[in-house]
């Protein structure tokens, strides 16, 4: 019987990376004669992608992303179209995908899943030439992420602080055209939020009914609203009922196109990381069941 090679791609910045996840510490959770463990640390944005590609070339049987949604995004994007399962050890602040898949925060329990290796296939979202697994957004959402990234406070209060900064910076939103499900309409959006999962991180959800396995994206478009309405939206968010805002349109789709005025450009966030888009058109789609991921066995 051969060995099973498990490669861990660790973001040492997210939470407690290097202290807990080194080969010596991990070996006690695995079977010495059977499992071959390799641990790699990512040092900068995009490094996790490079390390993952190397691990694929080295014949890894399972590749485990250890970090927040950004690290998971980099590793998972490289695994699309391969049959190598993605393992997830959630560190870091926003862990929308991990909580949606019921992956435990407890390290010992999360490592236990890797030994059982029960897998499912999930959908992947695509925005232009990037992939997302939890969500992507344009407008206020991207502005909040940008402010959150630059504040360096990875806490709920840091997140709310970033929201307040974004409120203050709010500019008149540009008119954009949205094309989806055979219809086309213009709007001045406060927010366009596209989700593959029902959790954003911090257990807040803009799309409580989204599913990772239905082949559909859940879209929430909120047209321009005043500051008072934003507070109402905040309250509805905490109750997981944002679609009750009358300025909100919610629909499911396999794809949508956004186009701005010539010369306009979109700021977007992809799985909680800020991405300025160079173009004034954005195409968002879904690739059904494109990723194999290790999850807890269903109970019963």
Coordinates of C-alpha atoms in Angstrom, one line a residue:
X1 CA 0.0 0.0 0.0
X2 CA 1.4 3.4 -1.0
X3 CA 1.7 6.5 1.2
X4 CA -0.8 9.3 1.3
X5 CA 0.9 12.6 0.8
X6 CA -0.8 15.5 2.6
X7 CA 0.5 19.0 1.9
X8 CA -0.4 21.9 4.2
X9 CA -0.2 25.4 2.7
X10 CA -0.1 27.7 5.8
X11 CA -0.7 31.5 6.0
X12 CA 1.5 32.2 9.0
X13 CA 0.0 35.7 9.2
X14 CA -3.6 34.5 9.7
X15 CA -4.0 33.9 13.4
X16 CA -1.5 31.5 14.8
X17 CA 0.0 29.8 11.7
X18 CA 3.6 28.7 12.4
X19 CA 3.3 28.1 16.1
X20 CA 0.7 25.3 15.7
X21 CA 1.3 24.0 12.2
X22 CA 4.7 22.6 11.8
X23 CA 5.6 19.0 10.8
X24 CA 6.6 18.0 14.3
X25 CA 3.3 19.2 15.8
X26 CA 1.2 17.7 13.1
X27 CA 2.7 14.2 13.1
X28 CA 1.0 13.2 16.3
X29 CA -2.4 13.5 14.6
X30 CA -1.5 11.1 11.7
X31 CA -0.2 7.6 11.1
X32 CA 3.5 7.7 10.7
X33 CA 3.8 4.6 8.5
X34 CA 1.0 5.8 6.1
X35 CA 0.8 9.6 6.0
X36 CA 3.6 11.7 4.5
X37 CA 3.2 15.4 5.7
X38 CA 4.7 18.4 4.0
X39 CA 4.2 21.9 5.4
X40 CA 4.8 25.1 3.4
X41 CA 4.4 28.7 4.6
X42 CA 3.1 31.4 2.3
X43 CA 5.0 34.7 2.6
X44 CA 3.0 37.2 0.5
X45 CA -0.2 37.5 -1.5
X46 CA -0.3 35.0 -4.4
X47 CA 2.5 32.9 -2.8
X48 CA -0.1 30.3 -1.7
X49 CA -1.0 29.8 -5.4
X50 CA 2.6 29.1 -6.3
X51 CA 3.1 26.7 -3.5
X52 CA -0.1 24.8 -4.4
X53 CA 1.0 24.5 -8.1
X54 CA 4.3 23.0 -6.8
X55 CA 2.4 20.6 -4.6
X56 CA 0.3 19.4 -7.5
X57 CA 3.5 18.8 -9.5
X58 CA 4.9 16.9 -6.5
X59 CA 2.0 14.5 -6.5
X60 CA 0.2 15.6 -3.4
X61 CA -2.9 13.4 -2.7
X62 CA -4.6 16.1 -0.5
X63 CA -3.8 19.8 -0.3
X64 CA -4.8 21.6 2.8
X65 CA -5.4 25.4 3.0
X66 CA -4.6 26.7 6.5
X67 CA -5.8 30.4 6.8
X68 CA -8.7 32.7 6.1
X69 CA -10.9 33.0 3.0
X70 CA -8.1 34.6 1.1
X71 CA -5.6 31.7 1.5
X72 CA -8.4 29.2 0.8
X73 CA -9.3 31.1 -2.4
X74 CA -5.7 30.9 -3.6
X75 CA -5.3 27.2 -3.0
X76 CA -8.8 26.2 -4.2
X77 CA -8.4 28.2 -7.4
X78 CA -5.4 26.0 -8.4
X79 CA -7.3 22.8 -7.6
X80 CA -10.2 23.5 -9.9
X81 CA -10.3 20.9 -12.6
X82 CA -8.0 18.5 -10.7
X83 CA -9.3 15.6 -8.7
X84 CA -7.1 16.6 -5.7
X85 CA -9.4 17.3 -2.7
X86 CA -9.0 20.5 -0.8
X87 CA -8.7 20.3 3.0
X88 CA -9.4 23.4 5.1
X89 CA -8.0 24.3 8.5
X90 CA -9.7 27.7 9.3
X91 CA -7.5 30.4 10.8
X92 CA -8.0 34.1 10.5
X93 CA -11.1 36.3 10.8
X94 CA -13.6 35.8 8.0
X95 CA -14.1 32.1 7.4
X96 CA -17.3 32.1 5.3
X97 CA -16.5 29.0 3.4
X98 CA -15.3 26.9 6.4
X99 CA -18.4 27.8 8.4
X100 CA -20.7 27.1 5.5
X101 CA -19.1 23.6 5.1
X102 CA -19.3 23.0 8.9
X103 CA -15.6 22.6 9.3
X104 CA -14.7 22.9 13.0
X105 CA -12.6 25.8 14.3
X106 CA -11.0 23.3 16.7
X107 CA -7.6 22.2 15.2
X108 CA -7.7 18.6 16.4
X109 CA -11.2 18.1 15.0
X110 CA -10.4 19.8 11.7
X111 CA -7.3 17.6 11.3
X112 CA -9.5 14.5 12.1
X113 CA -11.5 15.3 9.0
X114 CA -8.4 14.9 6.8
X115 CA -7.8 11.3 8.1
X116 CA -11.4 10.4 7.2
X117 CA -11.3 12.4 3.9
X118 CA -15.0 12.4 3.3
X119 CA -15.5 14.6 0.2
X120 CA -18.2 16.5 -1.7
X121 CA -18.0 18.5 -4.9
X122 CA -19.0 22.2 -4.7
X123 CA -19.6 25.0 -7.2
X124 CA -17.1 27.7 -7.9
X125 CA -18.0 31.3 -8.8
X126 CA -16.0 33.1 -11.5
X127 CA -15.5 36.9 -11.8
X128 CA -13.7 37.8 -15.0
X129 CA -10.5 35.7 -14.7
X130 CA -10.6 35.2 -10.9
X131 CA -12.5 32.5 -8.9
X132 CA -14.5 32.9 -5.7
X133 CA -15.9 30.3 -3.4
X134 CA -17.8 32.4 -0.9
X135 CA -18.8 35.7 -2.4
X136 CA -17.8 38.7 -4.5
X137 CA -19.2 42.2 -4.5
X138 CA -19.0 45.5 -6.1
X139 CA -19.7 48.9 -4.5
X140 CA -20.1 49.5 -0.8
X141 CA -19.0 46.0 -0.1
X142 CA -15.6 46.4 -1.9
X143 CA -15.1 49.7 -0.1
X144 CA -15.6 48.1 3.3
X145 CA -13.1 45.4 2.5
X146 CA -10.6 47.9 1.3
X147 CA -10.9 49.9 4.5
X148 CA -10.9 46.7 6.6
X149 CA -7.7 45.5 4.9
X150 CA -5.9 48.8 5.6
X151 CA -7.1 49.1 9.2
X152 CA -5.2 46.0 10.3
X153 CA -7.8 45.3 13.0
X154 CA -9.1 41.8 12.3
X155 CA -12.0 41.9 14.6
X156 CA -15.7 42.5 14.4
X157 CA -15.1 46.0 15.7
X158 CA -12.5 46.5 13.0
X159 CA -15.1 45.4 10.5
X160 CA -17.7 47.8 11.8
X161 CA -15.1 50.6 11.9
X162 CA -14.4 49.9 8.2
X163 CA -18.1 50.2 7.5
X164 CA -18.2 53.6 9.2
X165 CA -15.2 54.8 7.2
X166 CA -16.9 53.7 4.0
X167 CA -20.1 55.5 5.0
X168 CA -18.1 58.7 5.3
X169 CA -16.4 58.2 1.9
X170 CA -19.6 57.4 0.2
X171 CA -19.7 59.0 -3.3
X172 CA -22.6 59.2 -5.6
X173 CA -22.8 55.8 -7.2
X174 CA -22.4 55.5 -10.9
X175 CA -25.1 54.1 -13.1
X176 CA -24.4 50.6 -14.3
X177 CA -26.2 48.1 -16.5
X178 CA -26.9 44.7 -15.2
X179 CA -27.7 41.8 -17.5
X180 CA -29.0 38.5 -16.1
X181 CA -31.6 35.8 -16.7
X182 CA -32.4 37.3 -20.1
X183 CA -33.2 40.8 -18.7
X184 CA -31.3 44.0 -18.7
X185 CA -31.7 47.0 -16.5
X186 CA -29.9 50.1 -15.3
X187 CA -29.4 51.0 -11.6
X188 CA -27.2 53.2 -9.4
X189 CA -26.1 50.5 -7.0
X190 CA -25.1 51.0 -3.4
X191 CA -24.1 47.3 -3.5
X192 CA -24.1 44.4 -5.9
X193 CA -23.3 41.2 -3.8
X194 CA -23.0 37.8 -5.5
X195 CA -22.8 34.8 -3.2
X196 CA -22.1 31.1 -3.5
X197 CA -22.6 30.4 0.2
X198 CA -25.0 31.5 2.9
X199 CA -22.4 32.9 5.3
X200 CA -20.1 36.0 4.9
X201 CA -18.0 35.5 8.0
X202 CA -19.1 36.7 11.5
X203 CA -22.3 34.7 10.8
X204 CA -23.7 37.7 9.0
X205 CA -25.4 36.8 5.8
X206 CA -26.7 38.9 2.8
X207 CA -27.9 35.7 1.1
X208 CA -29.2 33.3 3.7
X209 CA -30.6 30.8 1.2
X210 CA -27.5 30.4 -1.0
X211 CA -26.2 26.9 -1.5
X212 CA -22.8 25.6 -2.6
X213 CA -24.2 22.7 -4.6
X214 CA -27.2 24.1 -6.5
X215 CA -25.4 25.4 -9.5
X216 CA -26.7 28.9 -8.9
X217 CA -25.4 32.2 -7.6
X218 CA -27.5 34.3 -5.2
X219 CA -27.4 38.0 -6.1
X220 CA -28.5 40.9 -4.0
X221 CA -28.6 44.3 -5.7
X222 CA -29.3 47.3 -3.5
X223 CA -29.9 50.6 -5.3
X224 CA -28.6 53.9 -3.9
X225 CA -29.9 54.4 -0.4
X226 CA -29.4 57.2 2.1
X227 CA -27.5 56.9 5.3
X228 CA -30.6 56.2 7.4
X229 CA -31.5 53.3 5.1
X230 CA -28.0 52.0 5.6
X231 CA -28.6 51.7 9.3
X232 CA -31.9 49.9 8.5
X233 CA -29.9 47.6 6.2
X234 CA -27.4 47.0 9.0
X235 CA -30.1 46.0 11.4
X236 CA -31.7 43.7 8.8
X237 CA -28.3 42.1 8.1
X238 CA -27.9 41.2 11.8
X239 CA -31.3 39.5 11.5
X240 CA -30.3 37.8 8.2
X241 CA -33.2 39.5 6.5
X242 CA -31.5 42.0 4.1
X243 CA -33.9 41.2 1.2
X244 CA -36.7 42.9 3.2
X245 CA -35.3 46.3 2.4
X246 CA -37.5 47.6 -0.4
X247 CA -34.5 48.9 -2.3
X248 CA -33.1 45.4 -2.4
X249 CA -33.6 43.0 -5.3
X250 CA -32.7 39.3 -4.7
X251 CA -32.5 36.7 -7.4
X252 CA -30.7 33.5 -8.4
X253 CA -28.9 33.1 -11.6
X254 CA -26.1 31.1 -13.4
X255 CA -24.5 34.3 -14.5
X256 CA -24.6 38.1 -14.7
X257 CA -22.8 40.9 -16.6
X258 CA -22.2 44.3 -15.1
X259 CA -21.1 47.2 -17.4
X260 CA -20.3 50.8 -16.3
X261 CA -19.9 53.9 -18.3
X262 CA -16.8 54.1 -20.5
X263 CA -13.8 55.1 -18.4
X264 CA -15.5 53.8 -15.2
X265 CA -13.8 51.0 -13.3
X266 CA -15.1 48.7 -10.7
X267 CA -13.6 48.1 -7.3
X268 CA -14.5 44.6 -6.2
X269 CA -13.9 42.2 -3.3
X270 CA -13.3 38.5 -4.0
X271 CA -13.7 36.2 -1.0
X272 CA -12.9 39.1 1.4
X273 CA -9.9 40.4 -0.4
X274 CA -9.9 43.8 -2.2
X275 CA -9.4 43.6 -6.1
X276 CA -9.6 46.7 -8.2
X277 CA -10.9 45.7 -11.7
X278 CA -9.1 47.3 -14.6
X279 CA -12.2 47.1 -16.8
X280 CA -15.6 48.7 -16.9
X281 CA -17.3 45.3 -17.6
X282 CA -17.5 42.4 -15.3
X283 CA -18.8 39.0 -16.1
X284 CA -19.7 36.7 -13.2
X285 CA -20.6 33.1 -13.7
X286 CA -20.5 29.7 -12.0
X287 CA -18.7 26.4 -12.6
X288 CA -20.9 23.6 -11.3
X289 CA -19.3 21.1 -8.9
X290 CA -15.8 22.2 -9.9
X291 CA -14.0 21.7 -6.6
X292 CA -13.6 18.6 -4.4
X293 CA -13.5 19.5 -0.8
X294 CA -13.1 17.5 2.5
X295 CA -16.0 18.0 4.9
X296 CA -17.5 16.3 8.0
X297 CA -19.5 13.1 7.3
X298 CA -23.3 13.8 7.5
X299 CA -24.6 12.6 10.8
X300 CA -27.0 9.7 10.9

